[in-house]
XYZ file of N, CA, C and O in Angstrom:
440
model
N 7.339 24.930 -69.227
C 7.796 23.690 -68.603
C 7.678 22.543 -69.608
O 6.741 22.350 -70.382
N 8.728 21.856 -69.472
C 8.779 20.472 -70.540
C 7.126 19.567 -70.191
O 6.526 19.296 -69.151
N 6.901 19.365 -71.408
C 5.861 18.163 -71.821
C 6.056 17.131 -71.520
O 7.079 16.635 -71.991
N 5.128 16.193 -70.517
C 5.346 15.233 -69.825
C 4.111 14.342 -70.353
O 3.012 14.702 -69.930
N 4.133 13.329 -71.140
C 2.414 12.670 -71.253
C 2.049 11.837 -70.187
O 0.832 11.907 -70.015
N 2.775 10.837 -69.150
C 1.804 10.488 -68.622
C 2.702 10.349 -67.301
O 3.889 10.672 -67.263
N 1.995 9.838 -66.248
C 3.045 9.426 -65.161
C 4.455 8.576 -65.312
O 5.599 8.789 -64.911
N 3.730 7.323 -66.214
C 4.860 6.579 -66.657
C 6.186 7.353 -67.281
O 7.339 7.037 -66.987
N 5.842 8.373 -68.151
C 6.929 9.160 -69.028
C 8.109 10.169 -68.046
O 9.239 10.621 -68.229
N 6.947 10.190 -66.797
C 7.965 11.280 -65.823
C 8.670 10.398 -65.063
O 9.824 10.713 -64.771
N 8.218 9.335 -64.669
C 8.916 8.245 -64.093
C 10.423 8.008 -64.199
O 11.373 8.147 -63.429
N 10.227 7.504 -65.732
C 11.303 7.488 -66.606
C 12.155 7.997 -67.177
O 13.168 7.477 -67.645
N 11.653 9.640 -67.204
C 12.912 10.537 -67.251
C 13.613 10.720 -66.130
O 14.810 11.007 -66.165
N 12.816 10.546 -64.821
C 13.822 11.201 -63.874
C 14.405 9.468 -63.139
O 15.368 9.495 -62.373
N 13.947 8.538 -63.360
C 14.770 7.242 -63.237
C 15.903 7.387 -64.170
O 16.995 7.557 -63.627
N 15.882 7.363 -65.142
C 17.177 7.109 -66.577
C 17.985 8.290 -66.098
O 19.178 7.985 -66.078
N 17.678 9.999 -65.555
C 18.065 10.653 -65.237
C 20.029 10.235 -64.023
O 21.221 10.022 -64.246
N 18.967 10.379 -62.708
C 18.981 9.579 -61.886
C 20.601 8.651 -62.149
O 21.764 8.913 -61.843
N 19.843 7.322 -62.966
C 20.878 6.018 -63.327
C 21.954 6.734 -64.355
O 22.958 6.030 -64.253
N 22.176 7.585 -65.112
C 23.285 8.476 -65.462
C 23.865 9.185 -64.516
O 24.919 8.848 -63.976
N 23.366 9.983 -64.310
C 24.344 11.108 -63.157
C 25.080 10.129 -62.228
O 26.292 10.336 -62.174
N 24.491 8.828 -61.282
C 24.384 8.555 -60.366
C 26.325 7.563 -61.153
O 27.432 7.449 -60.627
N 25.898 7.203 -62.224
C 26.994 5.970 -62.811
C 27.998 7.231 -63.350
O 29.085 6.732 -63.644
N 27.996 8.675 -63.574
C 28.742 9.869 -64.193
C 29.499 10.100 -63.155
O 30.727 10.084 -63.250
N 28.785 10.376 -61.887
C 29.518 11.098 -60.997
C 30.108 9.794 -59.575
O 30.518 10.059 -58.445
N 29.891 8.197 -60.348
C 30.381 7.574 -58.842
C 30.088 7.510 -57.606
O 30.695 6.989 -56.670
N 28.651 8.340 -57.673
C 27.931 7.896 -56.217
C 26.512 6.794 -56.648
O 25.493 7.349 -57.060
N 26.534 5.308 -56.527
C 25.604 4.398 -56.241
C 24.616 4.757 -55.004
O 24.704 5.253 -53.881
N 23.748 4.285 -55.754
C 22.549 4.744 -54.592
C 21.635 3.245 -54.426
O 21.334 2.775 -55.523
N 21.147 2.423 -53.208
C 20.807 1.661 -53.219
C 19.316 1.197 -53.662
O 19.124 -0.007 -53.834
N 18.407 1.990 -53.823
C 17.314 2.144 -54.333
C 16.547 3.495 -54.668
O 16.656 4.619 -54.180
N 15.889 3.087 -55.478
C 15.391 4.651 -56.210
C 13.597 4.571 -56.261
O 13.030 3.714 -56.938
N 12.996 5.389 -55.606
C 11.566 5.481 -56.139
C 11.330 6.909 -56.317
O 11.814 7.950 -55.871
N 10.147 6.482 -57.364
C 9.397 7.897 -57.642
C 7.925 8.252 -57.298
O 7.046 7.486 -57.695
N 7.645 9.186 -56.699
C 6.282 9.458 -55.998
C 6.387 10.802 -56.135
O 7.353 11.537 -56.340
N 4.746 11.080 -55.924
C 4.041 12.543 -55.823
C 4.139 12.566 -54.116
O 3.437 11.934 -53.326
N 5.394 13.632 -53.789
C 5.643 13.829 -52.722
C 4.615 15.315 -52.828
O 4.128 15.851 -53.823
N 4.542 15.662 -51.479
C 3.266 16.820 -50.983
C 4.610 18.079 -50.635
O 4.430 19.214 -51.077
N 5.943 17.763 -49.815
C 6.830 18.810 -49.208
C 8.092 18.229 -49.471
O 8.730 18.365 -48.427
N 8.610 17.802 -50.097
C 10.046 17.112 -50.683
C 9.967 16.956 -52.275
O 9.116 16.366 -52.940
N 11.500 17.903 -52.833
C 11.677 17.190 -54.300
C 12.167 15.851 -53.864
O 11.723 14.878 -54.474
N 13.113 15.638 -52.791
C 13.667 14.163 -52.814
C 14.201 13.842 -51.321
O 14.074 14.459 -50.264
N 14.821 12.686 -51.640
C 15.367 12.220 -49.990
C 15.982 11.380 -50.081
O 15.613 10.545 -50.907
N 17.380 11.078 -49.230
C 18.246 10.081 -49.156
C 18.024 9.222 -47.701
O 17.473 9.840 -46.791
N 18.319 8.221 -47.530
C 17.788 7.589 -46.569
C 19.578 7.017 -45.749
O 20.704 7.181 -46.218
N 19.253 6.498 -44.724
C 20.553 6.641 -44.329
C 21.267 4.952 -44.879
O 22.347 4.509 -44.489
N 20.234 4.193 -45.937
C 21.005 2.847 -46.693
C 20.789 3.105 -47.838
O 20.453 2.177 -48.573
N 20.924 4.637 -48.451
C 21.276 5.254 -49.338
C 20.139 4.821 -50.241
O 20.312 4.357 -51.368
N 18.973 5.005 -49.668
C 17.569 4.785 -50.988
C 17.194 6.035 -51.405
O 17.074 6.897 -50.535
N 17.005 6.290 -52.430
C 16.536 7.716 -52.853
C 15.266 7.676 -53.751
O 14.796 6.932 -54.612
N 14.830 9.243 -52.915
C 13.555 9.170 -53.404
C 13.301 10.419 -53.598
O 13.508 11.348 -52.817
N 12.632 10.467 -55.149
C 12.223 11.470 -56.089
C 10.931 12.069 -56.535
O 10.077 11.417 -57.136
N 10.790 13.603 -56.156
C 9.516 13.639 -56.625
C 9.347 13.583 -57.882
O 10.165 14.007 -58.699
N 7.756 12.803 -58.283
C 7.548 12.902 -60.035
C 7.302 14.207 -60.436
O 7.057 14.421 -61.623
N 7.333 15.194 -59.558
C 6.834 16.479 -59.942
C 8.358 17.155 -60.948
O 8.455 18.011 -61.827
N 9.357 16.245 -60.252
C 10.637 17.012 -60.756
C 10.934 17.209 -62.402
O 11.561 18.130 -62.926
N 10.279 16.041 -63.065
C 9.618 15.649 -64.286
C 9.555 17.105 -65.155
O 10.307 17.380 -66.090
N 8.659 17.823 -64.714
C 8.542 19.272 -65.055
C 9.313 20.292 -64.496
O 8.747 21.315 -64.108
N 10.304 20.187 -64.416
C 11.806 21.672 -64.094
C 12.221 21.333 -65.388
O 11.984 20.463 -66.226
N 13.018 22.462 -65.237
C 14.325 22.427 -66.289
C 15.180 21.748 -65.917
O 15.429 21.740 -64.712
N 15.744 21.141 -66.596
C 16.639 19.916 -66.435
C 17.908 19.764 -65.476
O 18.374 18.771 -64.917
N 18.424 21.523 -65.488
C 19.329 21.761 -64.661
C 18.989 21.559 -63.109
O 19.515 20.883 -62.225
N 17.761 22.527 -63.150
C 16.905 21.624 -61.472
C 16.691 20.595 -61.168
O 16.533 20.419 -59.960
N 16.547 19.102 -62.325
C 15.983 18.258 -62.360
C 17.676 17.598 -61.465
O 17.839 17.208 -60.309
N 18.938 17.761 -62.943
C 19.676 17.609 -62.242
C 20.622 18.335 -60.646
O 21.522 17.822 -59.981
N 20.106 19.322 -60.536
C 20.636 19.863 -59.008
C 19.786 18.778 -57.679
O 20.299 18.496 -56.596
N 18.807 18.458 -58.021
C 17.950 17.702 -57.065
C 18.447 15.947 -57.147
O 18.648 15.272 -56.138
N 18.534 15.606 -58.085
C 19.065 14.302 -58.303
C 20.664 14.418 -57.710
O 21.193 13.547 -57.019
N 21.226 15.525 -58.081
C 22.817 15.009 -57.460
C 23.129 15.427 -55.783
O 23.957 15.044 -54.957
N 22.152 16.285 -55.771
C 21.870 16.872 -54.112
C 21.680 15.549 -53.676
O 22.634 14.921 -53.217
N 20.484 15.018 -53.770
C 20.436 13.363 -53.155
C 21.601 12.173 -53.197
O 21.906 11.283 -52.404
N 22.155 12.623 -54.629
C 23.592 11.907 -54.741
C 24.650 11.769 -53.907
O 25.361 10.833 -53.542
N 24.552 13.396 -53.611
C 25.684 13.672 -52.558
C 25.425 12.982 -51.386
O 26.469 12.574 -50.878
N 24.375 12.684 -50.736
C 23.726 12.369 -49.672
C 23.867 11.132 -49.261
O 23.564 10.820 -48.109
N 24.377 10.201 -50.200
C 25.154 8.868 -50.432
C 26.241 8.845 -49.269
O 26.320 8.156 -48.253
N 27.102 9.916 -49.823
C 28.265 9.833 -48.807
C 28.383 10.950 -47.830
O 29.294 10.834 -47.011
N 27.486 12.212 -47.752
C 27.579 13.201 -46.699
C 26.223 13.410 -46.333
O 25.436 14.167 -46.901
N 26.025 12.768 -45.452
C 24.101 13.016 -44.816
C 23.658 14.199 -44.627
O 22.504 14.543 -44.879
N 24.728 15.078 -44.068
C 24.244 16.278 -43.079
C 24.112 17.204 -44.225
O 24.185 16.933 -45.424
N 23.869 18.546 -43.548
C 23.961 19.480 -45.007
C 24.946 21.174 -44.380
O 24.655 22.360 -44.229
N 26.265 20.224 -44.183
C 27.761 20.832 -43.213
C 28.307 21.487 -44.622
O 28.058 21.405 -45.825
N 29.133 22.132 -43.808
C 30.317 22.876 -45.336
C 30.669 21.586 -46.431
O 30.631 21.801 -47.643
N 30.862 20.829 -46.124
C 31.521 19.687 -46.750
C 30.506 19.303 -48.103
O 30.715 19.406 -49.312
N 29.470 18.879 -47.428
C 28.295 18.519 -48.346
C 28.065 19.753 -49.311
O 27.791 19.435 -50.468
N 28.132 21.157 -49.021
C 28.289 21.828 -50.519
C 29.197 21.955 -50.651
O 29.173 22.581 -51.711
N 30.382 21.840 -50.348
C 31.627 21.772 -51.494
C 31.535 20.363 -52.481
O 32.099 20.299 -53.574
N 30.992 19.621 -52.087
C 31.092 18.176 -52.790
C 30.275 18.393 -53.913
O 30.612 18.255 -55.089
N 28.817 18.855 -53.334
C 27.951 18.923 -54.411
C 28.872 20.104 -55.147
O 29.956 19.736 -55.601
N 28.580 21.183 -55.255
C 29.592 22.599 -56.100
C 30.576 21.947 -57.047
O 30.963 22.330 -58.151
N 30.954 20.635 -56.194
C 32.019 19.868 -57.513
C 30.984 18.983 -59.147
O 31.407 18.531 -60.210
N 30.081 19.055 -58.777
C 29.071 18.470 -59.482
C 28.083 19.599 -59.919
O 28.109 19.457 -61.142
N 27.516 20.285 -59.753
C 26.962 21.219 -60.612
C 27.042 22.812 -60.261
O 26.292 23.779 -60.398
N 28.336 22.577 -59.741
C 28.817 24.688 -60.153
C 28.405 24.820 -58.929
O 28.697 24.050 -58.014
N 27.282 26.388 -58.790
C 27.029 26.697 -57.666
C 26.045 26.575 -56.980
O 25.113 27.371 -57.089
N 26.023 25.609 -56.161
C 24.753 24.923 -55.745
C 23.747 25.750 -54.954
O 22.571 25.391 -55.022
N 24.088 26.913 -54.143
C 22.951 27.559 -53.599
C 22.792 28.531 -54.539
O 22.518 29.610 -54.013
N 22.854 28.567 -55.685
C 22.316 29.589 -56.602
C 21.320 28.633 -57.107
O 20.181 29.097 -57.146
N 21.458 27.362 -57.521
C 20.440 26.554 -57.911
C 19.044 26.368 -57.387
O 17.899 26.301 -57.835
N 20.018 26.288 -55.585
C 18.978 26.018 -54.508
C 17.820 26.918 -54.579
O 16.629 26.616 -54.664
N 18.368 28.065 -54.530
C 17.360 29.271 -54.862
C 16.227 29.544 -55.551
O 15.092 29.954 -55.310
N 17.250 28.989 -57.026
C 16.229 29.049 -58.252
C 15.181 27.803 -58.288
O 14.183 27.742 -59.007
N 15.484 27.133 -57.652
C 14.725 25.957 -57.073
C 13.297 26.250 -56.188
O 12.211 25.684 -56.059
N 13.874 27.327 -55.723
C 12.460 27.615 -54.692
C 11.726 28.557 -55.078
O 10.924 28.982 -54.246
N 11.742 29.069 -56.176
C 11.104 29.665 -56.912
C 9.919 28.966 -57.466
O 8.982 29.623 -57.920
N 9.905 27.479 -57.452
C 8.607 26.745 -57.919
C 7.943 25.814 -56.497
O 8.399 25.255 -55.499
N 6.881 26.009 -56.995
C 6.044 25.643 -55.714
C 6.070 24.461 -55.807
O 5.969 24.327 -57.026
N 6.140 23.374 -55.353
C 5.404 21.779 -55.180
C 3.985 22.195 -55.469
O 3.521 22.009 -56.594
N 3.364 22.678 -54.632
C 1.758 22.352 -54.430
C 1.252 23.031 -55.944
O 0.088 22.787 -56.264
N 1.885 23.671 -56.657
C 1.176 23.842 -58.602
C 1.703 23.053 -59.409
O 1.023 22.940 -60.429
N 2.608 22.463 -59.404
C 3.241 21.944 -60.363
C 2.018 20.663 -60.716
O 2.210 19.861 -61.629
């Protein structure tokens, strides 16, 4: 897993993260925080605030980004209907293969 030195450093990768994808792919998001969530990589709120775990800091980047644009999507499709993965799938390929490989890491070790 990538080398992270301090909280501040994970912060900031997955903020700068985040503020790319978010300005790449045309979905604005109205606020962004980062916290040591306990049962969520992230969450969209329904005035489009998103929120990131710092744990995400340590994935591979491709997870880092499947979780950041999952919330992206969430901007404009709340639910998680056919629609919402075809949208996401337009943004990083195949999204429940990600999803998967995603749950392969625990929250509670990281």
């Amino acid at each position: 897993l990538p080398e992270i030195r301090d909280r501040e450093d994970a912060e900031r990768k997955i903020a700068d993260r985040c503020r790319r994808l978010s300005h790449e792919a045309g979905l604005p998001f109205s606020r962004l925080t980062v916290r040591n969530q306990k049962t969520r990589w992230g969450s969209c709120s329904t005035r489009n605030a998103i929120s990131l775990n710092i744990k995400l800091a340590r994935l591979p980047e491709k997870l880092l980004d499947y979780v950041i644009l999952h919330e992206l999507v969430h901007t404009r499709i709340k639910g998680h209907g056919p629609s919402f993965w075809r949208m996401l799938d337009t943004y990083v390929g195949d999204a429940k293969t990600l999803r998967r490989e995603l749950g392969k890491y625990m929250l509670k070790l990281l």
